[in-house]
Amino acid sequence: MNKGKLIIRTGVAIALVITMLFSLSSCIIDFEFYSDLLDGYLGNDNDNGNGNGGENQNPDNGGSGNDSSGGGSIGEFYPGSGEGEIDNIPTLQQTLLSTVIIVANFSYTPSAGSGVIYQIDKESGDAYIITNYHVVYSDLYGLSSNIKLYLYGMELEGYAISAKFIGGSVNYDIAVLKVEGSEVLKNSYAKAAELADSESIRVFDTVYTVGNPEGYGFSVCKGILSVESENLDMEGADGSSISLRVMRFDAAVNGGNSGGGLYDSNGRLAGIVCAKRVGSDIDNIGYAIPSNLAKNLADNIIYHCNGSTVTKLNRALMGVTITSYVSGLVIDPDTGSAVKAEKVEVIEVSSGSLAEGKVKAGDVIKSIAVDGVTVEATRLHHVTDHMLNARVGSTITLSIDRGGEMLSVSFTVTSANITLEK
């Protein structure tokens, strides 16, 4: 399984070679090799024949009403667009309404991925989109300043929606994009994804990927959840080594799926697709960032980065080093579901930290509360993920077992306890 490294971009022309040489592939497709694929969903229909990957597309310009020669124009919409009852659409089909195709241009080299609508205000035409960092970042050119989105059923140049990067994290491979004043959004069926509790999704549960594989447009694949939570060591968007907490599944994943949704059988977002394993002897091993973690990351980025010059994740630190010991399974008495459980133990407390004098090495963390929202700490990631919700002024409360004695300790986050994470 460790035969190679994660590649950030790949092309069909060298895909067979890559599958032999590398064991991991992130899921973005580089149109530098595929100008012919653009006809598939940018609405060119060979009318303009430029095959430029979108660098000459007309931006949405905040709903200014500008026309485009590539089919469809701002201000002209199919009769009934956005006027029907979305609730009448089957829940699984609604996942298409929460998915966007993303084309990020890097110095006239366009690349395509996918994204998920996290929040939307149809009246104002505003929205926040979650995607992978490597979808909008190039190790050669940096962050893209020319990002276009396309909605399901509106895959034409004239309906391109301009979006801007507001913040993200290389280490978590997450980025948040913002759309403002889009007439296309106002006149569409686009909707925010309904989030699943990724902690409640179990091995053998049916899952679906919705995205833009190989740049051919919207597509859906079906599979099952293989592993509910594991760490994946891979190469980040900037070439650095990172470790992601991911879910593993067997639905097909291809270049262009990056940033798209992994949905449960009820059409709820279970994760953000981020990578796959490749090789001549490997079949259908895909990875997604769990929805609970993606939500915490997106909320953190929107809170700290929207309207700010800050574009990085802000993480609050307690000043403790924790580890976990696998202690077996917990069986839900109502459903009979078996879930892995761990003992989360403190192994070191940093001098001068929030936890100094209140937490000791050897303490077992039973739960963590941030501003009154409590999470039971039966896995190591329950503590680290929930800390993403802590802001300056937040109160953190730990329930700890110290040699059989149950204690509760609290502390307040200050600006000195915040670090910017790459």
mmCIF file with all atom_site columns, N, CA and C in Angstrom, residues 19 41 65 123 192 201 210 286 309-310 312 337 356 395:
data_model
loop_
_atom_site.group_PDB
_atom_site.id
_atom_site.type_symbol
_atom_site.label_atom_id
_atom_site.label_alt_id
_atom_site.label_comp_id
_atom_site.label_asym_id
_atom_site.label_entity_id
_atom_site.label_seq_id
_atom_site.pdbx_PDB_ins_code
_atom_site.Cartn_x
_atom_site.Cartn_y
_atom_site.Cartn_z
_atom_site.occupancy
_atom_site.B_iso_or_equiv
_atom_site.pdbx_formal_charge
_atom_site.auth_seq_id
_atom_site.auth_comp_id
_atom_site.auth_asym_id
_atom_site.auth_atom_id
_atom_site.pdbx_PDB_model_num
ATOM 1  N N  . THR A 1 19  ? -0.647  4.918  -12.625 1.00 0.00 ? 19  THR A N  1
ATOM 2  C CA . THR A 1 19  ? -1.211  3.836  -11.811 1.00 0.00 ? 19  THR A CA 1
ATOM 3  C C  . THR A 1 19  ? -0.182  2.768  -11.516 1.00 0.00 ? 19  THR A C  1
ATOM 4  N N  . TYR A 1 41  ? -19.162 19.871 -20.769 1.00 0.00 ? 41  TYR A N  1
ATOM 5  C CA . TYR A 1 41  ? -20.031 20.532 -19.804 1.00 0.00 ? 41  TYR A CA 1
ATOM 6  C C  . TYR A 1 41  ? -19.897 22.042 -19.747 1.00 0.00 ? 41  TYR A C  1
ATOM 7  N N  . GLY A 1 65  ? -25.556 40.589 -15.464 1.00 0.00 ? 65  GLY A N  1
ATOM 8  C CA . GLY A 1 65  ? -26.380 40.419 -16.651 1.00 0.00 ? 65  GLY A CA 1
ATOM 9  C C  . GLY A 1 65  ? -25.607 40.337 -17.938 1.00 0.00 ? 65  GLY A C  1
ATOM 10 N N  . GLU A 1 123 ? -31.927 34.352 -1.931  1.00 0.00 ? 123 GLU A N  1
ATOM 11 C CA . GLU A 1 123 ? -32.428 35.711 -2.156  1.00 0.00 ? 123 GLU A CA 1
ATOM 12 C C  . GLU A 1 123 ? -31.313 36.654 -2.555  1.00 0.00 ? 123 GLU A C  1
ATOM 13 N N  . ALA A 1 192 ? -28.187 23.941 -0.201  1.00 0.00 ? 192 ALA A N  1
ATOM 14 C CA . ALA A 1 192 ? -27.103 23.504 0.667   1.00 0.00 ? 192 ALA A CA 1
ATOM 15 C C  . ALA A 1 192 ? -27.262 22.019 0.972   1.00 0.00 ? 192 ALA A C  1
ATOM 16 N N  . ILE A 1 201 ? -22.234 6.838  10.880  1.00 0.00 ? 201 ILE A N  1
ATOM 17 C CA . ILE A 1 201 ? -22.159 6.020  9.675   1.00 0.00 ? 201 ILE A CA 1
ATOM 18 C C  . ILE A 1 201 ? -21.273 4.817  9.949   1.00 0.00 ? 201 ILE A C  1
ATOM 19 N N  . VAL A 1 210 ? -20.696 11.931 -5.612  1.00 0.00 ? 210 VAL A N  1
ATOM 20 C CA . VAL A 1 210 ? -21.292 12.840 -6.597  1.00 0.00 ? 210 VAL A CA 1
ATOM 21 C C  . VAL A 1 210 ? -20.222 13.872 -6.942  1.00 0.00 ? 210 VAL A C  1
ATOM 22 N N  . GLY A 1 286 ? -11.188 4.452  -2.143  1.00 0.00 ? 286 GLY A N  1
ATOM 23 C CA . GLY A 1 286 ? -11.307 5.907  -2.134  1.00 0.00 ? 286 GLY A CA 1
ATOM 24 C C  . GLY A 1 286 ? -11.358 6.442  -0.718  1.00 0.00 ? 286 GLY A C  1
ATOM 25 N N  . THR A 1 309 ? -8.065  39.469 6.088   1.00 0.00 ? 309 THR A N  1
ATOM 26 C CA . THR A 1 309 ? -6.872  39.152 5.308   1.00 0.00 ? 309 THR A CA 1
ATOM 27 C C  . THR A 1 309 ? -6.297  37.806 5.716   1.00 0.00 ? 309 THR A C  1
ATOM 28 N N  . VAL A 1 310 ? -6.794  37.258 6.823   1.00 0.00 ? 310 VAL A N  1
ATOM 29 C CA . VAL A 1 310 ? -6.371  35.930 7.276   1.00 0.00 ? 310 VAL A CA 1
ATOM 30 C C  . VAL A 1 310 ? -6.996  34.877 6.369   1.00 0.00 ? 310 VAL A C  1
ATOM 31 N N  . LYS A 1 312 ? -5.937  31.433 6.775   1.00 0.00 ? 312 LYS A N  1
ATOM 32 C CA . LYS A 1 312 ? -5.546  30.150 7.341   1.00 0.00 ? 312 LYS A CA 1
ATOM 33 C C  . LYS A 1 312 ? -6.463  29.738 8.487   1.00 0.00 ? 312 LYS A C  1
ATOM 34 N N  . SER A 1 337 ? -25.271 -2.138 16.734  1.00 0.00 ? 337 SER A N  1
ATOM 35 C CA . SER A 1 337 ? -24.113 -1.730 15.956  1.00 0.00 ? 337 SER A CA 1
ATOM 36 C C  . SER A 1 337 ? -22.853 -1.759 16.811  1.00 0.00 ? 337 SER A C  1
ATOM 37 N N  . GLU A 1 356 ? -1.977  23.631 32.024  1.00 0.00 ? 356 GLU A N  1
ATOM 38 C CA . GLU A 1 356 ? -0.993  23.474 33.097  1.00 0.00 ? 356 GLU A CA 1
ATOM 39 C C  . GLU A 1 356 ? -1.640  23.726 34.462  1.00 0.00 ? 356 GLU A C  1
ATOM 40 N N  . THR A 1 395 ? -15.024 28.732 26.324  1.00 0.00 ? 395 THR A N  1
ATOM 41 C CA . THR A 1 395 ? -14.763 27.957 27.536  1.00 0.00 ? 395 THR A CA 1
ATOM 42 C C  . THR A 1 395 ? -14.666 26.480 27.167  1.00 0.00 ? 395 THR A C  1
#
